[in-house]
Short mmCIF file of C-alpha atoms in Angstrom, two decimals:
data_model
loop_
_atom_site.label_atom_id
_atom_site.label_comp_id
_atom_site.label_asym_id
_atom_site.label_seq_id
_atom_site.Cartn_x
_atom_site.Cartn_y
_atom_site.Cartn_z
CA UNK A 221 0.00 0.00 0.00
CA UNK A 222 1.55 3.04 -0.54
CA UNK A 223 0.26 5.97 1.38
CA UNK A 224 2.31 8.83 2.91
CA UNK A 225 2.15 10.83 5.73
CA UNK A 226 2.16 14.36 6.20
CA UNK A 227 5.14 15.15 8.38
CA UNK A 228 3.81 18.98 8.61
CA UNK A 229 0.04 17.61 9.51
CA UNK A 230 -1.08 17.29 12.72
CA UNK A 231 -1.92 13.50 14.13
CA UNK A 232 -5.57 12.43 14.98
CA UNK A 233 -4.79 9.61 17.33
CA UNK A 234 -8.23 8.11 18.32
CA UNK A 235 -9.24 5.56 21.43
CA UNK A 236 -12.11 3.13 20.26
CA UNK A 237 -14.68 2.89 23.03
CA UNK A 238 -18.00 3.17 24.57
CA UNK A 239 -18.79 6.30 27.03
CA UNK A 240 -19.94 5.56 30.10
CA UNK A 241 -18.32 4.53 33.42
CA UNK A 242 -19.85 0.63 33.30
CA UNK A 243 -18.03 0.00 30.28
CA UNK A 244 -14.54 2.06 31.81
CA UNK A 245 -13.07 -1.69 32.31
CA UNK A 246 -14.27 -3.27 29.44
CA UNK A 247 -11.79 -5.08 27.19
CA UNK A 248 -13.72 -3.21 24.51
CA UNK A 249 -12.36 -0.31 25.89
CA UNK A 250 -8.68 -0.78 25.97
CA UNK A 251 -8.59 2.08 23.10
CA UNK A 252 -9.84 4.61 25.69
CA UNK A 253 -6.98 3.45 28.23
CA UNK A 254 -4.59 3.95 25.87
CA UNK A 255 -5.86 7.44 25.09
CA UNK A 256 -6.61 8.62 28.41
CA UNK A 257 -2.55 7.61 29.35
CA UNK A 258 -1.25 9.60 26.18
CA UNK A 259 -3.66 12.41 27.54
CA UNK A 260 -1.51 12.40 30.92
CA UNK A 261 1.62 12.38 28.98
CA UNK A 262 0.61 15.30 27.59
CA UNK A 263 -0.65 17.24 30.51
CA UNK A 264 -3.67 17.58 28.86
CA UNK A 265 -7.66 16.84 30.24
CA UNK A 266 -10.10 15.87 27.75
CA UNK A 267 -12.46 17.92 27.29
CA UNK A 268 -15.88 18.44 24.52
CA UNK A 269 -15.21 18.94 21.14
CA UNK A 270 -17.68 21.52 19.93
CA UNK A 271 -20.53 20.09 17.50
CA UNK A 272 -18.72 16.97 17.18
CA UNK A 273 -19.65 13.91 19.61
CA UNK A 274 -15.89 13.32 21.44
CA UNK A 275 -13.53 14.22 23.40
CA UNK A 276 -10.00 15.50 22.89
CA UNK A 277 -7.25 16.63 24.25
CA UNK A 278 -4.46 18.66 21.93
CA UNK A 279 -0.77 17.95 22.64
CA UNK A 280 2.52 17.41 21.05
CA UNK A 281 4.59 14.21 21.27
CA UNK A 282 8.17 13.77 20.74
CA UNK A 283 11.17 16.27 21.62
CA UNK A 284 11.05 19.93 21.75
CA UNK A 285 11.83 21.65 18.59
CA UNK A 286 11.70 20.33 14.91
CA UNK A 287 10.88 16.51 16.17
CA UNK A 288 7.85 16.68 17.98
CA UNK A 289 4.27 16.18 16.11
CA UNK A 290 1.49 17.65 17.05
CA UNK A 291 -1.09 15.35 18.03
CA UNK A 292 -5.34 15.60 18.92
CA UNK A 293 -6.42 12.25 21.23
CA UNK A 294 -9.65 11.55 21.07
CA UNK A 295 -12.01 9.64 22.52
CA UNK A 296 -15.54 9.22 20.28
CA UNK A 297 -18.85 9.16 22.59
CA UNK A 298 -21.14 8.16 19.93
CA UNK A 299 -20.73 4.18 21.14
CA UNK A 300 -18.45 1.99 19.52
CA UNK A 301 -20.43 1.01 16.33
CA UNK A 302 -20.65 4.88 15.15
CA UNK A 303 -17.51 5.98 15.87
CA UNK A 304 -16.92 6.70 12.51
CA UNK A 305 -18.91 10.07 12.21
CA UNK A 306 -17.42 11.67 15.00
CA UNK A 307 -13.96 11.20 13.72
CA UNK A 308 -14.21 12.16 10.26
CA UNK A 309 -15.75 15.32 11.67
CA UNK A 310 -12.51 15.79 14.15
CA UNK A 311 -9.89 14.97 10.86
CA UNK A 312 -11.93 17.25 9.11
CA UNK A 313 -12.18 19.92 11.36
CA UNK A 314 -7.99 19.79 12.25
CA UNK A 315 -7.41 18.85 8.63
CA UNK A 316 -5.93 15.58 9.27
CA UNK A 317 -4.95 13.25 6.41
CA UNK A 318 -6.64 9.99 6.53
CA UNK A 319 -2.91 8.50 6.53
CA UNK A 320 -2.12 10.40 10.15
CA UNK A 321 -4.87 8.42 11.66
CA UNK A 322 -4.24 6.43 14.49
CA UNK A 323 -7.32 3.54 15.68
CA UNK A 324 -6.14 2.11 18.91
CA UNK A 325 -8.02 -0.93 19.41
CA UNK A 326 -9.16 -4.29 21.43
CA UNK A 327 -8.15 -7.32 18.98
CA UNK A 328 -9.39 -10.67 19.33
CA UNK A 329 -7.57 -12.63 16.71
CA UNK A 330 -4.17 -11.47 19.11
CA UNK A 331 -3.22 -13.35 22.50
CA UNK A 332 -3.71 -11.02 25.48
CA UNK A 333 -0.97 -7.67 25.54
CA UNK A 334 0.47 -8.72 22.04
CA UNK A 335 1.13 -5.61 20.18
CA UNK A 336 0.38 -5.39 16.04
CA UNK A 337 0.42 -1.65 14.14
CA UNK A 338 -0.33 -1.69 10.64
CA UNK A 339 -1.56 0.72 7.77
CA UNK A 340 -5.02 -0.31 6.57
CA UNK A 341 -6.25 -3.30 5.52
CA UNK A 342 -9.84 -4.90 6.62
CA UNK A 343 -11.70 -4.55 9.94
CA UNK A 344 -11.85 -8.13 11.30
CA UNK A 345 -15.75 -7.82 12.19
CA UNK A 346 -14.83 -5.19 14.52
CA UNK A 347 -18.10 -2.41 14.41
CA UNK A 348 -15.23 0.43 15.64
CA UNK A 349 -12.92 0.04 12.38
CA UNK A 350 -16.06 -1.13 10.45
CA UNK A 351 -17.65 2.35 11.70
CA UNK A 352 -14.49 4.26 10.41
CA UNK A 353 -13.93 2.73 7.60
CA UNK A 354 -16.83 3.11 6.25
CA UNK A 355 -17.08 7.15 6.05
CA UNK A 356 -13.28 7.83 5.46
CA UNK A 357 -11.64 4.53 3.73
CA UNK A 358 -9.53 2.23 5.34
CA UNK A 359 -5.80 3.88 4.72
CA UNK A 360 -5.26 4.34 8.31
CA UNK A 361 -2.78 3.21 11.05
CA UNK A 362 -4.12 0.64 13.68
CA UNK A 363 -2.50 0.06 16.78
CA UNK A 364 -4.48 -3.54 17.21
CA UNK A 365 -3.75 -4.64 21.59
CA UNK A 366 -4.35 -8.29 21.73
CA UNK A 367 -7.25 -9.38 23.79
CA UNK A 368 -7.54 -12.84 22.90
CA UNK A 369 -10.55 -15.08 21.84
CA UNK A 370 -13.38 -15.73 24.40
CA UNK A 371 -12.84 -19.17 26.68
CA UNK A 372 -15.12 -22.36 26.17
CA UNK A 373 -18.65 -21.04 24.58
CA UNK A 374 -18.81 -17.36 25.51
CA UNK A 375 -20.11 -15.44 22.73
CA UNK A 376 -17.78 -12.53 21.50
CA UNK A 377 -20.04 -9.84 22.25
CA UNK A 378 -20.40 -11.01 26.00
CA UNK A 379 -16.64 -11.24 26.24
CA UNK A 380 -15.74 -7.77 24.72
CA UNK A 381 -17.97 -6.61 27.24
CA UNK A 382 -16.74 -7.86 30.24
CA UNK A 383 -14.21 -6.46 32.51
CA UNK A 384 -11.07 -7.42 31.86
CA UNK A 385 -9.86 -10.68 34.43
CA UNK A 386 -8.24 -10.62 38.26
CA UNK A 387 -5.29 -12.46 36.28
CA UNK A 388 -5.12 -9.62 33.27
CA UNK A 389 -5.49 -6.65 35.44
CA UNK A 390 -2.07 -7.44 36.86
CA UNK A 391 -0.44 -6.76 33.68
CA UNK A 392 -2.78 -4.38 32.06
CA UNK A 393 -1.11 -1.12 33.26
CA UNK A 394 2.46 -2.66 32.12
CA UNK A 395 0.28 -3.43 28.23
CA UNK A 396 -1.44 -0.28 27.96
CA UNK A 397 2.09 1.46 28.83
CA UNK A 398 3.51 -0.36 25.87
CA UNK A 399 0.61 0.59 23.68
CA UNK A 400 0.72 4.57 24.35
CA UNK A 401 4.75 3.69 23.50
CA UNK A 402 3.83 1.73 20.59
CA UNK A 403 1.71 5.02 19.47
CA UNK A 404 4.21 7.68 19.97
CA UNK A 405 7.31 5.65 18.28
CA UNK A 406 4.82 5.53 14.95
CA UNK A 407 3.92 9.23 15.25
CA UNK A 408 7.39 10.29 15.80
CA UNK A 409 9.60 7.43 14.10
CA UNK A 410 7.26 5.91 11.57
CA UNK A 411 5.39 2.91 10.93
CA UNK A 412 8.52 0.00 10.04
CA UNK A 413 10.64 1.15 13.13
CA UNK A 414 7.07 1.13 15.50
CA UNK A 415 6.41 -2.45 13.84
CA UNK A 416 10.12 -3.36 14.00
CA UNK A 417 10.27 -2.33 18.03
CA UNK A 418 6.43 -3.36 19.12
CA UNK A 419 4.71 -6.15 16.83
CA UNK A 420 5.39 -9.37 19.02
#
């Protein structure tokens, strides 16, 4: 595939999600982690974003000077399966290419914490990419966090809705660190030296 960044163009670095504090824990809602961490790295709080239904916080990642990108997190509130309109209206709005698009994600088809970035390509059945895809193509980066396939007969939907175990909350801060690293080595380094240091 070959699609360019804009080094001058700011980054739209999106958390997939639902709002709402009984789905805060929800593996579904890794994405949100993720943002909300890169938000605190920042120093930013995020806040409304006028007429469109998200959050964000504006920041800059990287070194002082010349180096560092300018970045928007965000963190749609429109529930996972329509999280496409509210971030075409957010690249829109900061004139992002599609290209500096960033979906951070829950991935089933990945063993729990496993790491895999990647420029486009399908959306695996999942309703946040299929969302997003949809209204602004698929030539954008995922950062895809492995949460592994549901035990014995749960049904996915159950298990992407459920909290995430006793046994995976031990690691989960130490994961979600390496995802928000994952995030600002492609923003600031590039895709093949993110995938080189991060896919597992």
């Amino acid at each position: 595939m070959n699609v360019t960044t804009d080094a001058g163009a700011p980054w739209l670095i999106v958390g997939l999600g639902n709002p709402g504090l009984e789905y805060a824990m929800n593996r579904h809602n890794v994405g949100f982690m993720v943002a909300d961490l890169l938000a605190e790295r920042v120093g930013g709080r995020f806040k409304r974003a006028g007429k469109a239904q998200a959050q964000v916080v504006e920041g800059r990642i990287g070194p002082p000077g010349p180096a560092s990108r300018r970045v928007i997190l965000a963190k749609p509130m429109s529930y996972m399966n329509l999280s496409g309109g509210p971030v075409n209206a957010l690249r829109d709005f900061y004139k992002v290419p599609v290209a500096n698009v960033v979906a951070v994600h829950d991935e089933l088809d990945i063993d729990y914490g496993t790491l895999r970035l990647k420029l486009g390509g399908g959306d695996n059945g999942h309703n946040g990419l299929k969302s997003m895809t949809k209204v602004m193509g698929s030539d954008y980066h995922r950062v895809r966090f492995g949460i592994g396939r549901p035990p014995g007969r749960q049904q996915v939907a159950d298990f992407v809705l459920k909290d995430f175990s006793s046994g995976e909350r031990k690691e989960l801060d130490y994961f979600v660190d390496r995802a928000a690293d994952a995030v600002e080595c492609l923003v600031i380094e590039g895709l093949e030296r993110a995938q080189g240091t991060y896919n597992s």
